[in-house]
Coordinates of C-alpha atoms in Angstrom, one line a residue:
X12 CA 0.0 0.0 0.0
X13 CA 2.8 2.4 1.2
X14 CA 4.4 1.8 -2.8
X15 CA 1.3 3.0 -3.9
X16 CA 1.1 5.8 -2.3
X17 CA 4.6 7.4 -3.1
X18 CA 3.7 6.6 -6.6
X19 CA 0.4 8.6 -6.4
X20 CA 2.2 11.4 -4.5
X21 CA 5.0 11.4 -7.7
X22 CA 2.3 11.5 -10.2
X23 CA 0.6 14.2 -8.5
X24 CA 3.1 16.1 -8.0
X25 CA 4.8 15.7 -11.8
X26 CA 1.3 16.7 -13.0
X27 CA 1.0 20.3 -10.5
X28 CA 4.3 20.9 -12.0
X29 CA 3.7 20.8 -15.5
X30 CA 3.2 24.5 -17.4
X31 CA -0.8 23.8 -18.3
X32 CA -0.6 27.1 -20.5
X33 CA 2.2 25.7 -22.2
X34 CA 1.1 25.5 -25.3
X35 CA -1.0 28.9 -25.6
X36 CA 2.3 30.5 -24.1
X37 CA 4.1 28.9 -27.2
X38 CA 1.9 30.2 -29.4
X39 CA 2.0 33.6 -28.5
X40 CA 5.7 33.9 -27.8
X41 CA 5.7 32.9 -31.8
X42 CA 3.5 35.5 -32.9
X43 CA 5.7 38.0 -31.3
X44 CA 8.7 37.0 -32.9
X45 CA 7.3 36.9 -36.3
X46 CA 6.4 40.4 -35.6
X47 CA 10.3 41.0 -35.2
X48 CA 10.9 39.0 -38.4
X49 CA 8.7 41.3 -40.3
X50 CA 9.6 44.6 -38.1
X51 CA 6.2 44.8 -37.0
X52 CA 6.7 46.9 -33.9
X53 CA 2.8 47.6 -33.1
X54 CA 2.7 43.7 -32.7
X55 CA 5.7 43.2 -31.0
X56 CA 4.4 45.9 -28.2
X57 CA 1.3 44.1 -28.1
X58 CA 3.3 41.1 -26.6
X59 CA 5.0 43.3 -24.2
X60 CA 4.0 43.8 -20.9
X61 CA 2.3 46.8 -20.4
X62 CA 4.3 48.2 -17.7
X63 CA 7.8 48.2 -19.8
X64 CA 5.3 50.0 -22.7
X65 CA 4.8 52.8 -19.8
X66 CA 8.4 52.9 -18.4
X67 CA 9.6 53.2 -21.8
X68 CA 7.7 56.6 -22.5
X69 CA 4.7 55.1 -24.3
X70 CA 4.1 52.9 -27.5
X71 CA 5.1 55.7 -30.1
X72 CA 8.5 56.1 -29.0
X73 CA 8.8 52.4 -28.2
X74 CA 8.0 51.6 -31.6
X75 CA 10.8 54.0 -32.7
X76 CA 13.0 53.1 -30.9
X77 CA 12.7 49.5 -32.0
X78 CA 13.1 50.6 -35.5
X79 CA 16.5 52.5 -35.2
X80 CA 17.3 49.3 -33.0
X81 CA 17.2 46.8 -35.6
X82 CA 17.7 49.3 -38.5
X83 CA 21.1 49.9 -37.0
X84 CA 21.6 46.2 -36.1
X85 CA 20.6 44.9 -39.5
X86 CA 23.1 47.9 -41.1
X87 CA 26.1 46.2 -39.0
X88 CA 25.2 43.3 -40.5
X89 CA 23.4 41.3 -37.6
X90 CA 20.4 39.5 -39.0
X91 CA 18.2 37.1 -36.8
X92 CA 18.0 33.9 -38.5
X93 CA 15.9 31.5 -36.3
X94 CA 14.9 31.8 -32.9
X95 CA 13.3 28.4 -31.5
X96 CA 11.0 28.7 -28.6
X97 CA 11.7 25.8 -26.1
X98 CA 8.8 24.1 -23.7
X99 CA 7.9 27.0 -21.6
X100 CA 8.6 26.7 -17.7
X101 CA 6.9 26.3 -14.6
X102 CA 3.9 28.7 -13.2
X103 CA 4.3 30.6 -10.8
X104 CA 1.6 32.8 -9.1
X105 CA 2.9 36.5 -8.5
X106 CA -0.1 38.2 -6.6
X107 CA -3.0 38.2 -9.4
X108 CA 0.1 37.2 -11.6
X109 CA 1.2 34.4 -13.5
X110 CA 4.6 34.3 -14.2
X111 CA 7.1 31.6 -15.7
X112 CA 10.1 31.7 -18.0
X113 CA 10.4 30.4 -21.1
X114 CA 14.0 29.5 -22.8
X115 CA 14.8 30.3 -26.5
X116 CA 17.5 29.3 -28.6
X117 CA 18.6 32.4 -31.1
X118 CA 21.3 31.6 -33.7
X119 CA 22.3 35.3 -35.7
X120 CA 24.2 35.9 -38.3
X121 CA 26.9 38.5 -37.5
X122 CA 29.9 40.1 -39.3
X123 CA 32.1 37.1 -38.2
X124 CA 29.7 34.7 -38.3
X125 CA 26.6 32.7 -37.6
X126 CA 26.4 32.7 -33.6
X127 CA 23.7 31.0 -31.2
X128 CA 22.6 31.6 -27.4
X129 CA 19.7 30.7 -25.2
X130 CA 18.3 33.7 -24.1
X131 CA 14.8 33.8 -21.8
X132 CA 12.0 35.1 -21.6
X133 CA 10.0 36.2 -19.0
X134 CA 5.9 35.5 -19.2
X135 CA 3.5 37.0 -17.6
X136 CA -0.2 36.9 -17.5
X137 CA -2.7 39.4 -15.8
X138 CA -5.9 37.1 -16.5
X139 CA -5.0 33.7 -15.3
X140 CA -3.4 32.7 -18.4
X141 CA -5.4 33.8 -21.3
X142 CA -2.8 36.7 -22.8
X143 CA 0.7 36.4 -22.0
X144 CA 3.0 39.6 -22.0
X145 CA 6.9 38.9 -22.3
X146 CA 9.9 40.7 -21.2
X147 CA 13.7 39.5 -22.3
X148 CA 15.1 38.4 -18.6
X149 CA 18.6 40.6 -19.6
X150 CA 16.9 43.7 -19.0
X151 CA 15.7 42.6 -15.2
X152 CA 17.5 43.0 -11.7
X153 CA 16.9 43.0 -8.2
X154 CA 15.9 46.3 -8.6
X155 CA 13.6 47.1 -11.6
X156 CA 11.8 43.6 -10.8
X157 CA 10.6 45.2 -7.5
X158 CA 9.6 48.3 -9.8
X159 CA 8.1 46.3 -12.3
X160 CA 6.5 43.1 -10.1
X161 CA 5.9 44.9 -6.6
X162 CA 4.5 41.0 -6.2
X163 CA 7.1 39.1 -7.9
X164 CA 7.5 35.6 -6.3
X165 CA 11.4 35.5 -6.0
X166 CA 11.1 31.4 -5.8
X167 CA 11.0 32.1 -9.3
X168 CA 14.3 31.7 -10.3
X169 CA 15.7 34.0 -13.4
X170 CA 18.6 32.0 -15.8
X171 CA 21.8 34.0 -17.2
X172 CA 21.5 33.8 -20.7
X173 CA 24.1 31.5 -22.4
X174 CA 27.1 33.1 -23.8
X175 CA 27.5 33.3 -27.7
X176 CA 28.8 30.2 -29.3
X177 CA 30.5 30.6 -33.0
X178 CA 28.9 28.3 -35.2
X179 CA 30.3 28.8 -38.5

């Protein structure tokens, strides 16, 4: 009987630990970066949380700021080539928040050559999972998340983003 038991209490506990909105997440995280494929910045800002809209002076400048971003990027000769979304990451509830982090593997073409990182994400939804918002986890500290999440849930834990790897 006691075999059975762990068993249940290892099954239950795989299942509360698996990201439910894992797929919508997905989904969404790939509209957003077809948005950034096709330098559609109103689309892109629609992905982004709505408090990094207002920090950053508004949608308008946002926008164009964006564009002289990857204007001057793709003039340098850095061009995003694929950016693969990996299985998003465990909820975690952040007062009326939901909040997880979800890894993605970039690979860029630079002057010296095709490079690839994991970078992260960090999603957040203000409805209980039915529109995610994303930030890119570089931008965030100690500090700002306070600013930013007054309820963040710091048993969240935020990943350093991989360091650039030469491919070719």
């Amino acid at each position: 009987m006691k075999k059975y038991l762990y068993i249940l209490l290892i099954l239950s506990n795989y299942t509360f630990s698996q990201n439910q909105f894992s797929s919508k997440i997905k989904s969404e995280c790939e509209i957003m970066i077809s948005a950034m494929k096709n330098s559609n910045y109103n689309k892109i800002l629609d992905y982004t949380y709505p408090k990094i809209v207002e920090m950053g002076g508004g949608r308008e400048k946002l926008s164009s700021l964006m564009k002289s971003t990857f204007d001057k990027m793709k003039s340098e000769g850095f061009v995003f080539e694929n950016e693969i979304i990996e299985e998003p990451q465990n909820i975690f509830i952040a007062g009326k928040e939901l909040h997880c982090i979800i890894p993605k593997k970039t690979i860029m073409k630079t002057p010296k050559g095709r490079i690839q990182a994991t970078y992260y994400y960090l999603g957040i939804s203000k409805n209980g999972g039915g529109k995610w918002y994303f930030i890119e986890t570089h931008m965030l500290n100690d500090e700002n998340i306070k600013l930013i999440f007054p309820n963040f849930n710091f048993d969240l834990k935020i990943p350093k983003n991989s360091k650039s790897t030469l491919i070719e």
